[in-house]
Short mmCIF file of C-alpha atoms in Angstrom, two decimals:
data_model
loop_
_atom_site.label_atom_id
_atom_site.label_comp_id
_atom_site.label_asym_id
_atom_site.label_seq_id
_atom_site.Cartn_x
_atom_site.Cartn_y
_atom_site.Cartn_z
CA UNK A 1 38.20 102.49 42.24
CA UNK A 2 36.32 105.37 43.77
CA UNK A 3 34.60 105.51 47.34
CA UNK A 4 31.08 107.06 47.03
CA UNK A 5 28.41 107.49 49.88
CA UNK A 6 28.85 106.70 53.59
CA UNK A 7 31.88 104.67 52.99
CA UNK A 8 33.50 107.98 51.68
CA UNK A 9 32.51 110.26 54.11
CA UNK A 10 34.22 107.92 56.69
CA UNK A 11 37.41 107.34 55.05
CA UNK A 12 38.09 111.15 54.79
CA UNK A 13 37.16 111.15 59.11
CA UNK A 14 39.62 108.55 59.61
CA UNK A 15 42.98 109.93 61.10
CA UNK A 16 44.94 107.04 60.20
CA UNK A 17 46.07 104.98 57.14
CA UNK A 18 45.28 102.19 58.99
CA UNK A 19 42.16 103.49 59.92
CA UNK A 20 40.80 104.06 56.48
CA UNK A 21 42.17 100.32 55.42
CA UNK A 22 40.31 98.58 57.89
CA UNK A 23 37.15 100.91 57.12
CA UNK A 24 37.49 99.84 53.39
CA UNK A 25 38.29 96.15 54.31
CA UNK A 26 35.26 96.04 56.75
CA UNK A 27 32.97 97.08 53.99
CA UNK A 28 34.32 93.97 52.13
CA UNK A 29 37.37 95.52 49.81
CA UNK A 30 40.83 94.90 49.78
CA UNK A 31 42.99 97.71 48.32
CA UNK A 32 46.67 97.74 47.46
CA UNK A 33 48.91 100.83 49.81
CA UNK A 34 48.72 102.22 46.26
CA UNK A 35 44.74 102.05 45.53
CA UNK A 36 44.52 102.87 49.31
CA UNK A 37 46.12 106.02 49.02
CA UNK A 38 44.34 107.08 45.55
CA UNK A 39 40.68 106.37 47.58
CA UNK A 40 41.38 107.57 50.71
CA UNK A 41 42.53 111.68 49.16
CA UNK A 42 46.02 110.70 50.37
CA UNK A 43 49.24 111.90 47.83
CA UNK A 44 48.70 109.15 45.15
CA UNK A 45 51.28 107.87 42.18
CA UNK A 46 48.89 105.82 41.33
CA UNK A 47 48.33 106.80 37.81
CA UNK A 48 51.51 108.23 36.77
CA UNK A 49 53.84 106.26 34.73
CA UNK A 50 57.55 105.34 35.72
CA UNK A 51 60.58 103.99 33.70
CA UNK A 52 63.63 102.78 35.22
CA UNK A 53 67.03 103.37 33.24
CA UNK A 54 70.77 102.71 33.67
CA UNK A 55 71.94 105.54 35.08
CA UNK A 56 75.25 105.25 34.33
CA UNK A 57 78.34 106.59 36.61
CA UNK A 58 77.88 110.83 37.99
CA UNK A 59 79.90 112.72 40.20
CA UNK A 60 78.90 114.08 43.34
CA UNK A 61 79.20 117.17 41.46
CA UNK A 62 76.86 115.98 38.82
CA UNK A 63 79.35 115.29 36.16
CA UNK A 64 78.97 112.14 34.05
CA UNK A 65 81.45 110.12 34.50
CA UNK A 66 79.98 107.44 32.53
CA UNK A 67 76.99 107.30 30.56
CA UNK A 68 74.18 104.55 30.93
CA UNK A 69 73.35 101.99 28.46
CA UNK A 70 70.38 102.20 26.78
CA UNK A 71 68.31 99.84 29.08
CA UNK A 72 64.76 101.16 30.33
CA UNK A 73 61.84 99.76 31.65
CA UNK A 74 58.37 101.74 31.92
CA UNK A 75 56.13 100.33 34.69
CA UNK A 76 52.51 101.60 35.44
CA UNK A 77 52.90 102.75 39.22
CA UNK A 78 55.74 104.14 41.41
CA UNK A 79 55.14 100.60 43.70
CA UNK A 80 55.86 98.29 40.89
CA UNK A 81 58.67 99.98 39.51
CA UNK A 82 60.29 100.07 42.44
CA UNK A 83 59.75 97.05 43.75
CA UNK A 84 61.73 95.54 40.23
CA UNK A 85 64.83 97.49 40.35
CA UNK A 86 65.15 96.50 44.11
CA UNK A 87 64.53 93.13 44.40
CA UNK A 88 64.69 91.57 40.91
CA UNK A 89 67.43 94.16 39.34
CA UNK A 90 69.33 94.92 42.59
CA UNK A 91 69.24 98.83 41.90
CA UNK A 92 71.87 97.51 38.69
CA UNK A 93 71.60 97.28 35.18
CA UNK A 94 71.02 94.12 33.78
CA UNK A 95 71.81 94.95 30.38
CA UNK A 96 75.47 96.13 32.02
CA UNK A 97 75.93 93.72 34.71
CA UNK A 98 76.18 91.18 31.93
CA UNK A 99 78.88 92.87 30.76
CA UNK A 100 80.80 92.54 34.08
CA UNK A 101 79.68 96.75 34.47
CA UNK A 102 77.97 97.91 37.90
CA UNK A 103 75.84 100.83 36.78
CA UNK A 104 73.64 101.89 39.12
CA UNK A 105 69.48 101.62 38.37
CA UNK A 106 67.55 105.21 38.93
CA UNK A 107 63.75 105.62 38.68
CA UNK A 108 62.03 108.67 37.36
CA UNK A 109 58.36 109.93 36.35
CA UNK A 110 57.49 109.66 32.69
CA UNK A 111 53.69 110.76 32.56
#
């Protein structure tokens, strides 16, 4: 979605994030945070791609420890991927965790 006219000219004005949503909602739209921040010129993910994967086991000193399975998972926004691995996955792999194996979940930018 793209603002155009009036509507557009106010949503850059407005200070707020909150601000621009209720601008956009008065004029009869309801936007996701992610669609609100793509409109509204904010720093948008919107349209970048994101996988998670089994990270597997690293040191603090970045050495693997263990390496991850092969599990990934490409989702189309930064919101919905992350919103899996926390509350469906549990930031752990599900591909180990059957295996009675806690490796951690990470997230990172594909396209």
């Amino acid at each position: 979605m793209k603002l155009t006219g009036n509507l557009k000219k106010q949503v850059e004005k407005a200070e707020s994030k909150q601000e621009k949503k209720s601008l956009i909602e008065n004029a009869g739209m309801l936007l996701s945070d992610d669609e609100l921040e793509n409109v509204a010129g904010g720093k948008s993910d919107f349209y970048k791609t994101y996988e998670i994967y089994c990270a597997g086991v690293v040191a603090d000193n970045g050495k693997v420890i263990t390496a991850g399975c092969d599990f990934k998972e490409t989702h189309p926004s930064y919101g919905s991927a992350s919103q899996k691995m926390t509350k469906l996955y549990k930031n752990l792999c599900p591909k180990c965790i059957t295996k009675c194996i806690k490796h951690p979940l990470a997230l990172r930018e594909i396209y």
